[in-house]
Amino acid sequence: MSSDVVRVEFKNDLAYVTINNPPVNATSTAVRAGLHEAVKTVAASSVKAAIIQCEGRTFVAGGDITEFDKPPMEPQLPDVCDEIEACSVPFIAAMHGTVLGGGFEVALACAWRIALGSTRFGLPEVNIGLIPGAGGTQRLPRLVGVEKAVEIACLGTMFSADKMLALGALDQVVENLEDGVFAFVQNLPQRPIGVSQRSSASPGSEWFSEQRTMWTKKSKGQQSPLHALDAIEWATQTDFAEGLKRERERFMQLKGSSESKALRHAFFAERKAAKPEAIAGGTVLPINIVAVIGGGLMGAGISVAALGAGYQVHMVERDAAAAAAGMQRVTDILESSVKRGKLSETGMAVQLEKFSSSSDYADCADAELAVEAVFEDLIVKCDVFKSLDKAMKPGAILATNTSYLDPQAIFADIGNPERCLGLHFFSPAHIMKLLEIVKTPQTSADVLATSFDLAKKMRKVAALSGICDGFIGNRMLAAYRRQADYMLADGALPFEIDAAMRDFGMPMGPYELQDLTGLQIAWATRKRQAATRDPKERYVTLGDQLCDMERFGQRSGKGWYRYEDGNRKPIRDEAVEELIMKYSANQNIKRQAFSKETIQYRLIAALANEGALIVEEGIAETRSDVDVVKLHGYGFPRWRGGPMHFVEQTGITDFKVHMAEIIAQSPNSWRMANWFSN
Ligand code: NAI
């Protein structure tokens, strides 16, 4: 019997079971039911082997996410896999594309596995807070050994066909799938014992405990890799049926976990952020040459990101010496990528061939896009765009990488303002994933669509922002820091706040992060904002005092902490702590103790409140866009989903109480978002 999505055909003494469930042949209910029927049909025949293959661009690339939050429907994938393995006719998986999750589990149940050389494999369930749920953690260690199975299932990344062949997970890697399978069945080897029936030797309980320590450290609060490790250990302790049962139970339990919900939210939030409403109807304009103005820290990183995406890049600097220095910065980044094995020598040569630098704007004449990354100074930036306006074609897209200036002021004198926008990269620009695409009221949908396409080519995660001080990310960072400073003044110390936020899952607390990146930029911003700041707003001067004392952070050997012998490890500094106590005393503040939880709640409340205001003001289209910004530009733990998701999951009413406390403690400094006040 054949279904729409799974058909069985008999040719000579072979059965071909073909899955056709576009776009990625996911293991939806129809596919599972189709496979269940197909196994029965094959078993009733007298063929010598059955080949499972897929139409379209890939073999089964995972589960059907649209069925995710619904109750599981029969037949379930673990049972289908067992049926494939137990069938009287041996199955061959003939694979191409990306063989992921349930697809890989189906393949593991087959007697043999053959793949095209370009195929990639993985068990990515940990990335959405799960473990494989159809025998992956039980069959894989039995096939490739516990150590490799842990690497594959706990990392959740993809592996090449060659690597899989070397591990023994594949029987053959071929250049042409049809021919390869045909040749294989001509000399069909003796049917091997089913993978589930093999034994899996344990590397010992000590090894597992070392791995647990290692994965705990590596996954920074995320639990799913540890669950995958547990499940693989069961494969060494119990028989297959018991291991499979436990794996399924853990899988079902994790599906409802807050971690899995947060990771799934992050996944969908990224997809949504890539297609904002503002690009609807926009056409992607062709871009071949990108001009980058300014070859400093950001300009060099942006150039490397553009070269990596295949664009030709021309950098313009102030003079010949600066142009040569910019060229050197780009070369240094590429060389370091080669050293780290991220880029081949040939790849570097190809990119350098496409790169040039000069101090002459006329060299930008053919570029379709210019990204400006010169000093953060309105007059300097306006001059740059005047020169670009003259040198480039009238339709060329003009972008500024400004952090805090108003793009509308920067483009005030430029013709065709619909081609102007902000492209706000994060440092280091060739590494950081986030790109804030900043629209002005005039920016056209075509220009926005082109920018989102550019981001995709550069492998960036893009989020659309309107104009406000600091755009989405830095404006939220400012609110977070402001609240942290209020707590310092009211009773906390930097090390307590940092420890609380690390414990929450941030890679660093706000004060150690400031020391790492330097205190000057935020200081300059606060000075700039001084004239427009509401005089009634509570303003804690501690950061300014540190800057006055030239305590600029790690680079000056001291900031919120002190640093010894060029070491990056922050050491509590009595001088700073005394300064804080003195500040509180001078302000007549009776210092109070803040628990770790209060610190976390208050900082997340401040962050989420600002995020909600950003949405309410129309700066971001959705709260999930705000989450994307914090996840990819500011190290917010992905397994918490982002501040907006976290607050929503934990309970908006809870956070409303915290926000009310924050407001009561620092009146005139906050505006409660409608999201909280409704
Ligand atoms: P930088 O000081 O390292 O580089 C600026 C470069 O611009 C220098 O090489 C300078 O010679 C060049 N330049 C100055 N005037 C010029 C002109 N008229 N024509 C051509 N080149 C000129 O500064 P950085 O850090 O690269 O920042 C550049 C821009 O990127 C600023 O607007 C900054 O706010 C923004 N930005 C910086 C981030 C960071 O973390 N450093 C992050 C995101 C944005």
XYZ file of C-alpha atoms and ligand atoms in Angstrom:
722
model
C 0.000 0.000 0.000
C 1.217 3.508 -0.766
C 0.194 6.823 0.763
C 0.533 10.289 -0.747
C 3.688 10.996 1.141
C 5.277 7.542 1.269
C 5.096 5.287 -1.770
C 6.423 1.773 -2.260
C 7.567 0.547 -5.669
C 9.021 -2.820 -6.547
C 11.746 -3.100 -9.147
C 13.523 -6.382 -9.852
C 14.099 -7.858 -6.432
C 14.134 -4.527 -4.598
C 11.550 -2.349 -2.870
C 11.877 1.433 -3.065
C 10.213 3.310 -0.210
C 10.116 6.954 -1.220
C 9.164 9.786 1.134
C 7.765 12.920 -0.462
C 6.800 15.437 2.191
C 8.124 18.850 1.128
C 9.890 20.976 2.067
C 12.186 18.818 4.241
C 10.459 15.429 4.455
C 9.793 15.927 8.158
C 8.478 12.943 10.105
C 4.892 14.193 10.278
C 2.075 11.851 11.273
C 1.421 11.101 7.583
C 5.068 10.147 7.012
C 5.169 7.919 10.099
C 1.910 6.247 9.108
C 3.191 5.867 5.556
C 6.410 4.253 6.741
C 4.505 1.934 9.068
C 2.389 0.726 6.135
C 5.416 0.554 3.844
C 7.251 -1.765 6.225
C 4.232 -4.075 6.249
C 4.073 -4.041 2.445
C 7.780 -4.739 2.136
C 7.628 -7.540 4.732
C 4.880 -9.243 2.739
C 7.043 -9.291 -0.404
C 9.997 -11.441 -1.264
C 12.481 -8.732 -2.210
C 16.066 -8.988 -1.006
C 16.286 -5.392 0.273
C 14.270 -2.188 0.649
C 15.676 1.264 0.029
C 14.379 4.271 1.974
C 14.959 7.446 0.031
C 13.521 10.944 -0.198
C 12.402 13.246 -2.960
C 13.347 16.902 -3.021
C 16.287 18.621 -1.494
C 16.937 16.375 1.479
C 16.462 13.088 3.289
C 14.240 13.421 6.376
C 15.564 16.550 8.125
C 13.767 16.224 11.460
C 10.381 16.286 13.112
C 7.390 18.376 12.098
C 7.466 21.462 14.310
C 3.847 22.287 13.575
C 2.865 19.061 15.418
C 5.093 19.902 18.314
C 2.692 21.302 20.826
C -0.074 18.853 19.969
C -0.530 15.484 21.697
C 1.595 12.788 20.000
C -0.270 10.844 17.304
C 0.156 7.165 16.483
C 2.239 5.622 15.083
C 5.114 7.117 17.024
C 8.554 7.330 15.515
C 10.380 5.000 17.954
C 7.899 2.230 17.034
C 8.320 2.891 13.318
C 12.097 2.721 13.716
C 11.786 -0.581 15.576
C 9.569 -1.944 12.775
C 12.142 -0.957 10.157
C 14.928 -2.656 12.082
C 12.885 -5.788 12.790
C 11.496 -6.177 9.244
C 12.281 -9.510 7.602
C 13.625 -7.535 4.634
C 16.752 -5.461 5.398
C 16.457 -1.721 4.798
C 19.061 0.560 3.240
C 18.937 4.314 3.962
C 19.924 6.209 0.791
C 20.597 9.740 1.956
C 21.249 13.234 0.676
C 20.872 16.762 2.049
C 20.643 17.143 5.827
C 19.845 14.015 7.803
C 18.767 15.397 11.126
C 16.988 14.269 14.264
C 14.208 11.815 13.386
C 15.742 11.375 9.920
C 19.009 10.219 11.415
C 17.099 7.947 13.805
C 15.288 6.304 10.874
C 18.678 5.768 9.214
C 20.097 4.214 12.397
C 17.294 1.656 12.332
C 18.257 0.522 8.819
C 20.622 -2.364 8.165
C 22.900 -0.210 5.980
C 23.442 3.513 5.443
C 24.661 5.025 2.174
C 25.006 8.774 1.576
C 26.051 11.314 -1.006
C 29.359 12.983 -0.133
C 27.639 16.338 0.457
C 25.211 14.961 3.050
C 25.350 16.284 6.600
C 24.169 14.547 9.730
C 23.214 15.513 13.223
C 21.043 15.120 16.287
C 20.134 18.790 16.870
C 17.442 18.167 19.517
C 19.576 19.665 22.307
C 19.383 23.004 20.489
C 15.669 23.137 21.238
C 16.022 21.824 24.774
C 15.259 18.196 23.974
C 17.029 14.909 23.480
C 16.441 12.573 20.540
C 13.174 10.765 21.138
C 13.217 7.826 18.717
C 16.195 5.775 19.797
C 18.962 8.158 18.748
C 20.629 8.089 22.147
C 20.308 4.305 22.324
C 21.292 3.238 18.811
C 24.058 5.759 18.123
C 26.379 4.665 20.992
C 25.799 1.057 19.942
C 26.886 1.968 16.414
C 29.780 4.420 16.859
C 30.737 4.074 20.522
C 29.785 6.145 23.526
C 32.422 8.892 23.153
C 31.423 9.818 19.597
C 27.719 9.485 20.348
C 28.117 11.968 23.210
C 29.911 14.395 20.915
C 27.150 14.196 18.295
C 24.112 14.220 20.595
C 25.377 16.727 23.183
C 26.862 19.201 20.692
C 23.854 19.162 18.396
C 25.914 20.361 15.427
C 26.154 18.842 11.956
C 28.831 16.430 10.793
C 30.009 15.656 7.281
C 29.452 12.377 5.475
C 33.202 11.723 5.527
C 33.327 12.141 9.282
C 30.337 9.833 9.674
C 31.981 7.262 7.440
C 35.164 7.448 9.508
C 33.107 6.929 12.683
C 31.488 3.848 11.199
C 28.024 5.438 11.112
C 27.879 4.992 7.315
C 28.605 2.005 5.132
C 29.403 3.976 2.007
C 29.785 7.536 0.773
C 29.053 7.795 -2.941
C 29.128 10.352 -5.724
C 25.847 9.307 -7.285
C 23.212 7.957 -4.937
C 21.236 5.896 -7.428
C 24.317 4.279 -8.967
C 25.931 3.812 -5.561
C 22.912 2.035 -4.112
C 22.535 -0.051 -7.257
C 26.159 -1.182 -7.044
C 25.782 -1.899 -3.319
C 22.783 -4.189 -3.761
C 24.553 -6.156 -6.503
C 26.903 -7.500 -3.849
C 24.714 -7.204 -0.833
C 26.766 -8.092 2.241
C 25.408 -10.399 4.869
C 22.755 -8.602 6.934
C 24.396 -7.214 10.053
C 22.846 -7.658 13.451
C 20.348 -4.831 14.148
C 21.967 -1.841 15.858
C 19.605 -2.093 18.838
C 20.810 -5.637 19.478
C 24.453 -4.631 19.730
C 26.078 -3.876 23.040
C 27.526 -0.539 24.019
C 30.651 -0.689 26.148
C 30.837 1.910 28.896
C 33.967 4.029 29.157
C 33.365 3.907 32.923
C 31.439 5.927 35.472
C 34.436 8.202 36.040
C 34.408 9.143 32.352
C 30.719 10.003 32.559
C 31.278 12.106 35.635
C 34.118 14.025 33.913
C 31.834 14.557 30.920
C 29.087 15.827 33.204
C 31.471 18.404 34.655
C 32.660 19.388 31.181
C 29.147 19.754 29.678
C 27.883 21.616 32.746
C 30.612 24.184 32.200
C 30.228 24.300 28.453
C 26.454 24.640 28.334
C 26.311 27.531 30.843
C 23.042 26.682 32.529
C 21.392 24.912 29.599
C 20.361 21.442 30.702
C 19.608 19.552 27.480
C 23.198 18.367 26.764
C 23.271 16.856 30.258
C 19.999 15.046 29.606
C 21.453 13.676 26.364
C 24.475 12.492 28.330
C 22.203 10.719 30.855
C 20.371 8.978 28.037
C 23.572 7.781 26.402
C 24.753 6.411 29.719
C 21.537 4.349 29.918
C 22.601 2.673 26.673
C 25.579 1.270 28.596
C 23.525 0.227 31.625
C 20.263 -1.274 30.375
C 18.963 -3.265 27.449
C 17.695 -1.424 24.399
C 13.978 -1.654 25.227
C 14.474 -0.173 28.687
C 16.810 2.540 27.343
C 14.298 3.449 24.644
C 11.507 3.686 27.202
C 13.550 5.990 29.431
C 14.657 8.086 26.463
C 11.033 8.587 25.402
C 9.956 9.509 28.924
C 12.721 12.092 29.234
C 11.916 13.439 25.760
C 8.235 13.922 26.667
C 9.154 15.531 29.980
C 11.564 17.958 28.283
C 8.997 18.965 25.670
C 7.087 20.779 28.406
C 10.167 22.300 30.054
C 10.717 26.036 30.224
C 14.134 25.546 28.619
C 12.697 23.834 25.561
C 9.943 26.428 25.257
C 12.526 29.218 25.447
C 14.788 27.625 22.831
C 11.857 27.025 20.503
C 10.779 30.619 21.009
C 14.298 31.774 20.072
C 14.195 29.666 16.914
C 10.855 31.108 15.770
C 11.789 34.634 16.882
C 14.838 34.584 14.588
C 12.751 33.416 11.652
C 10.205 36.129 12.279
C 12.809 38.857 12.755
C 14.255 38.026 9.331
C 10.941 38.894 7.665
C 9.558 42.045 9.271
C 6.373 43.627 7.967
C 8.394 46.635 6.810
C 10.021 44.629 3.987
C 6.730 43.325 2.624
C 6.585 44.081 -1.086
C 10.243 45.159 -1.146
C 12.540 43.933 -3.899
C 16.111 42.896 -3.175
C 18.382 45.194 -5.186
C 21.567 43.758 -6.674
C 24.755 44.406 -4.716
C 28.182 43.387 -5.931
C 30.473 46.039 -4.511
C 30.366 47.353 -0.958
C 32.209 50.523 0.051
C 33.274 50.718 3.690
C 34.206 54.161 4.979
C 36.588 54.078 7.926
C 39.031 51.253 8.450
C 39.190 51.208 12.243
C 37.898 48.508 14.558
C 34.402 48.389 13.064
C 35.265 49.213 9.434
C 37.787 46.365 9.283
C 35.322 43.888 10.836
C 32.509 44.985 8.491
C 34.863 44.623 5.496
C 35.735 41.066 6.552
C 32.054 40.198 7.016
C 31.288 41.561 3.517
C 34.249 39.736 1.942
C 33.116 36.511 3.629
C 29.717 36.958 1.994
C 31.392 37.141 -1.402
C 31.160 40.894 -2.047
C 33.907 43.007 -3.555
C 34.906 45.588 -0.937
C 36.549 48.970 -1.235
C 37.594 50.771 1.958
C 38.026 54.545 2.108
C 40.131 56.114 4.855
C 41.303 59.618 5.686
C 44.703 59.397 4.006
C 47.021 56.891 2.384
C 48.634 55.838 5.658
C 45.235 55.201 7.295
C 44.096 53.291 4.174
C 47.178 51.080 4.437
C 46.507 50.555 8.163
C 42.891 49.589 7.370
C 44.107 47.121 4.746
C 46.507 45.675 7.334
C 43.685 45.275 9.896
C 41.618 43.330 7.363
C 44.626 41.168 6.436
C 45.327 40.487 10.123
C 41.761 39.319 10.753
C 41.857 37.032 7.711
C 45.258 35.639 8.716
C 44.026 34.891 12.184
C 41.030 33.058 10.652
C 43.460 30.959 8.632
C 45.495 30.201 11.770
C 42.361 29.114 13.598
C 41.424 26.837 10.707
C 38.283 28.870 9.906
C 39.483 29.899 6.441
C 41.792 28.229 3.907
C 44.875 29.943 2.454
C 43.125 29.939 -0.916
C 39.991 31.398 0.638
C 42.063 34.217 2.096
C 43.772 34.885 -1.246
C 40.385 35.032 -3.001
C 39.050 37.505 -0.436
C 42.138 39.725 -0.503
C 41.916 39.792 -4.283
C 38.441 41.341 -3.886
C 39.615 43.928 -1.364
C 41.138 47.361 -1.917
C 41.615 50.533 0.107
C 42.363 54.160 -0.701
C 41.638 57.693 0.441
C 39.734 58.613 -2.709
C 35.922 58.601 -2.726
C 35.985 58.313 -6.526
C 37.000 54.666 -5.960
C 33.500 54.025 -4.569
C 31.799 55.100 -7.809
C 30.694 51.570 -8.752
C 29.659 50.391 -5.298
C 25.936 49.765 -4.820
C 26.162 50.105 -1.022
C 28.322 52.163 1.330
C 28.634 51.439 5.046
C 30.123 54.284 7.041
C 32.097 53.478 10.231
C 34.105 56.653 10.912
C 34.367 58.490 14.227
C 31.150 58.909 16.208
C 30.885 62.593 15.306
C 27.925 64.121 13.493
C 29.951 66.645 11.477
C 32.502 64.053 10.354
C 29.736 61.642 9.356
C 27.751 64.318 7.471
C 30.890 65.225 5.480
C 31.493 61.589 4.603
C 27.961 61.210 3.221
C 28.252 64.420 1.228
C 31.349 62.968 -0.440
C 29.609 59.626 -1.024
C 26.545 61.367 -2.460
C 28.800 63.035 -5.022
C 30.915 59.994 -5.824
C 28.300 57.245 -5.981
C 25.320 56.512 -8.233
C 22.103 58.296 -7.166
C 20.413 55.001 -6.245
C 23.305 53.600 -4.208
C 22.335 52.596 -0.665
C 23.944 54.698 2.073
C 24.263 53.198 5.548
C 25.696 54.438 8.818
C 27.040 52.233 11.583
C 26.479 54.911 14.205
C 25.815 53.660 17.727
C 23.963 56.643 19.164
C 23.649 59.477 16.637
C 20.350 60.106 14.883
C 20.565 58.738 11.323
C 18.082 61.400 10.209
C 20.526 64.120 11.276
C 23.374 62.286 9.558
C 21.435 62.081 6.259
C 19.794 65.514 6.523
C 21.552 66.916 3.441
C 21.501 63.813 1.273
C 19.320 63.462 -1.823
C 17.031 60.411 -2.228
C 16.629 59.780 1.502
C 14.705 56.556 0.816
C 18.089 54.889 0.166
C 19.508 55.834 3.581
C 19.467 53.736 6.737
C 21.494 52.515 9.679
C 23.322 49.204 9.601
C 24.398 48.788 13.198
C 26.993 46.049 13.518
C 28.352 44.826 16.838
C 31.984 44.459 17.755
C 33.844 42.446 16.511
C 31.738 42.890 13.395
C 33.080 39.821 11.580
C 32.107 37.609 14.529
C 29.086 39.055 16.317
C 25.864 37.690 14.854
C 23.571 40.650 15.418
C 22.867 43.345 12.861
C 20.348 46.035 13.765
C 18.808 47.365 10.576
C 17.741 50.894 11.441
C 15.044 52.423 9.280
C 14.381 56.117 9.031
C 10.827 57.253 8.216
C 11.942 57.558 4.580
C 13.849 54.278 4.073
C 12.185 52.296 1.278
C 10.996 48.693 1.522
C 13.444 47.797 -1.293
C 16.392 49.156 0.671
C 15.251 47.318 3.792
C 14.696 44.075 1.882
C 18.169 44.433 0.374
C 19.662 44.967 3.824
C 17.966 41.865 5.225
C 19.302 39.914 2.266
C 22.776 41.321 2.913
C 22.513 40.214 6.549
C 21.587 36.706 5.467
C 24.538 36.543 3.084
C 26.820 37.743 5.871
C 25.280 35.052 8.121
C 24.053 37.657 10.526
C 20.857 37.608 12.523
C 19.087 40.814 11.578
C 16.511 42.749 13.578
C 14.654 45.839 12.438
C 14.837 48.924 14.638
C 13.386 52.385 14.410
C 15.254 55.433 15.644
C 15.755 56.112 19.342
C 18.786 56.737 21.512
C 20.870 53.553 21.274
C 18.342 51.791 19.030
C 16.896 48.609 20.533
C 19.959 46.960 22.040
C 21.954 49.814 23.537
C 18.839 51.559 24.822
C 17.953 48.414 26.766
C 21.527 48.064 27.937
C 21.374 51.610 29.283
C 18.205 50.784 31.282
C 19.822 47.618 32.640
C 22.938 49.500 33.700
C 20.913 52.317 35.221
C 19.032 49.869 37.426
C 22.286 48.126 38.360
C 23.734 51.497 39.420
C 20.635 52.235 41.530
C 21.188 48.946 43.350
C 24.850 49.800 43.902
C 23.827 53.075 45.469
C 21.111 51.384 47.536
C 23.204 48.574 48.979
C 24.678 46.071 46.508
C 28.315 45.767 45.457
C 29.564 45.178 41.896
C 30.705 41.619 42.618
C 27.251 40.707 43.987
C 25.433 42.063 40.955
C 27.883 40.392 38.566
C 27.637 37.034 40.363
C 23.824 37.184 40.346
C 23.690 37.822 36.612
C 26.245 35.139 35.819
C 24.146 32.790 37.874
C 21.141 33.802 35.757
C 23.094 32.680 32.694
C 24.669 35.876 31.357
C 28.272 35.291 30.258
C 29.284 38.264 32.418
C 27.751 40.647 34.896
C 27.245 44.319 33.956
C 30.320 45.612 35.795
C 32.876 43.069 34.603
C 31.484 43.618 31.107
C 31.975 47.380 31.390
C 35.548 46.773 32.520
C 36.123 44.525 29.530
C 34.723 46.881 26.898
C 35.917 50.109 28.544
C 33.968 52.737 30.454
C 34.664 55.680 28.153
C 32.009 55.207 25.455
C 29.123 55.035 27.926
C 30.667 57.999 29.803
C 30.734 60.063 26.615
C 27.125 59.097 25.908
C 26.007 60.108 29.415
C 27.766 63.459 29.015
C 26.040 63.968 25.682
C 22.667 63.141 27.227
C 23.240 65.403 30.248
C 21.675 68.459 28.620
C 18.414 66.674 27.810
C 18.195 64.474 30.905
C 15.206 65.172 33.127
C 16.710 66.939 36.154
C 14.307 64.991 38.381
C 15.639 61.647 37.128
C 17.810 59.804 39.623
C 21.348 59.867 38.297
C 24.059 57.816 40.013
C 27.463 59.364 39.387
C 29.602 56.365 40.380
C 30.559 55.453 36.806
C 31.500 59.072 36.099
C 33.614 59.197 39.261
C 35.545 56.119 38.137
C 36.189 57.727 34.739
C 37.316 60.956 36.445
C 39.830 58.771 38.304
C 40.900 57.279 34.946
C 39.604 53.884 35.996
C 38.500 53.003 32.459
C 38.437 49.221 32.862
C 40.775 46.361 32.031
C 42.853 48.340 29.576
C 43.800 50.855 32.253
C 44.361 48.063 34.793
C 41.394 49.165 36.896
C 37.744 50.022 36.607
C 34.954 48.594 38.748
C 37.570 46.006 39.729
C 41.335 45.970 39.722
C 43.479 43.754 37.492
C 46.910 42.394 38.298
C 49.840 41.721 35.926
C 47.791 42.127 32.772
C 45.507 39.356 34.030
C 41.844 39.621 32.970
C 40.469 38.235 36.202
C 38.515 40.933 38.066
C 39.622 41.393 41.686
C 37.346 43.167 44.187
C 38.754 46.584 44.908
C 38.317 48.119 48.342
C 38.815 51.579 46.905
C 35.760 51.164 44.660
C 33.658 49.591 47.371
C 34.526 52.439 49.741
C 33.632 54.942 47.048
C 30.223 53.272 46.701
C 29.605 53.295 50.490
C 30.624 56.938 50.643
C 28.302 57.770 47.780
C 25.359 56.142 49.591
C 26.244 57.974 52.815
C 26.456 61.326 51.045
C 23.060 60.699 49.494
C 21.624 59.739 52.907
C 20.807 56.289 51.633
C 20.498 53.541 54.226
C 22.144 50.646 52.399
C 20.046 47.474 52.202
C 20.973 43.912 51.321
C 19.807 42.591 47.942
C 19.380 38.847 47.493
C 20.630 37.198 44.336
C 17.024 36.688 43.204
C 16.079 40.316 43.810
C 19.049 41.488 41.776
C 18.080 39.165 38.934
C 14.398 40.075 39.030
C 15.061 43.793 39.118
C 17.545 43.794 36.290
C 15.377 41.628 34.060
C 12.347 43.751 34.932
C 14.200 46.925 33.919
C 15.334 45.271 30.705
C 11.909 43.911 29.791
C 10.133 47.152 30.709
C 12.408 49.051 28.327
C 11.862 46.365 25.675
C 8.110 46.719 26.036
C 8.333 50.526 25.747
C 10.418 50.064 22.598
C 7.617 47.973 21.078
C 4.897 50.317 22.306
C 6.699 53.265 20.717
C 6.915 51.365 17.422
C 10.731 51.181 17.483
C 10.569 47.365 17.284
C 7.762 45.580 15.448
C 7.397 42.786 18.011
C 8.604 41.689 21.430
C 10.245 38.675 19.835
C 12.447 41.048 17.763
C 13.592 42.546 21.059
C 14.504 39.067 22.282
C 16.516 38.403 19.118
C 18.557 41.555 19.732
C 19.369 40.591 23.317
C 20.173 36.973 22.399
C 22.586 37.786 19.609
C 24.144 41.092 20.605
C 24.274 40.960 24.396
C 24.771 37.344 25.444
C 21.324 36.883 26.972
C 21.111 33.107 27.573
C 19.305 31.531 24.659
C 17.847 28.838 26.900
C 15.946 31.627 28.697
C 14.488 32.784 25.376
C 15.260 36.509 25.784
C 14.010 38.986 28.402
C 10.515 39.376 26.936
C 9.911 35.642 26.661
C 11.390 35.062 30.111
C 9.061 37.592 31.722
C 6.072 36.239 29.857
C 6.889 32.674 30.914
C 7.684 33.529 34.511
C 4.610 35.712 34.901
C 4.006 39.297 33.873
C 2.170 39.988 37.142
C 5.250 38.961 39.160
C 7.407 41.311 37.177
C 4.901 44.105 37.476
C 5.427 43.923 41.242
C 9.204 44.168 40.798
C 8.858 47.039 38.360
C 6.603 48.855 40.825
C 9.282 48.419 43.519
C 11.941 49.725 41.169
C 9.815 52.758 40.404
C 9.066 53.352 44.090
C 12.773 53.249 44.916
C 13.783 55.609 42.107
C 10.773 57.766 41.314
C 10.930 60.004 38.222
C 13.413 57.608 36.636
C 11.104 55.073 35.014
C 7.981 54.896 32.977
C 6.059 51.654 33.448
C 5.293 50.015 30.086
C 1.636 49.358 29.275
C 2.599 45.705 29.008
C 3.192 45.737 32.766
C 0.564 48.242 33.775
C -2.372 46.670 31.910
P 37.707 53.643 15.244
O 38.198 54.871 15.875
O 38.376 52.343 15.552
O 37.709 53.804 13.673
C 37.259 54.952 13.009
C 38.043 55.037 11.709
O 37.440 56.025 10.895
C 39.512 55.439 11.904
O 40.337 54.484 11.296
C 39.592 56.789 11.218
O 40.846 56.991 10.579
C 38.478 56.694 10.204
N 37.978 57.998 9.780
C 37.708 59.076 10.544
N 37.250 60.090 9.767
C 37.221 59.635 8.509
C 36.855 60.199 7.265
N 36.407 61.439 7.192
N 36.953 59.438 6.161
C 37.386 58.186 6.228
N 37.781 57.594 7.392
C 37.677 58.300 8.517
O 36.150 53.576 15.624
P 35.191 52.303 15.627
O 35.148 51.723 16.971
O 35.512 51.467 14.467
O 33.756 52.990 15.415
C 33.340 53.477 14.186
C 31.848 53.738 14.208
O 31.173 52.552 14.539
C 31.392 54.762 15.236
O 30.310 55.473 14.716
C 30.944 53.919 16.408
O 30.005 54.554 17.230
C 30.326 52.750 15.668
N 30.256 51.511 16.420
C 31.280 51.120 17.231
C 31.206 49.952 17.955
C 32.332 49.514 18.815
O 32.150 48.583 19.611
N 33.513 50.107 18.707
C 30.018 49.080 17.860
C 29.023 49.548 16.925
C 29.144 50.732 16.264
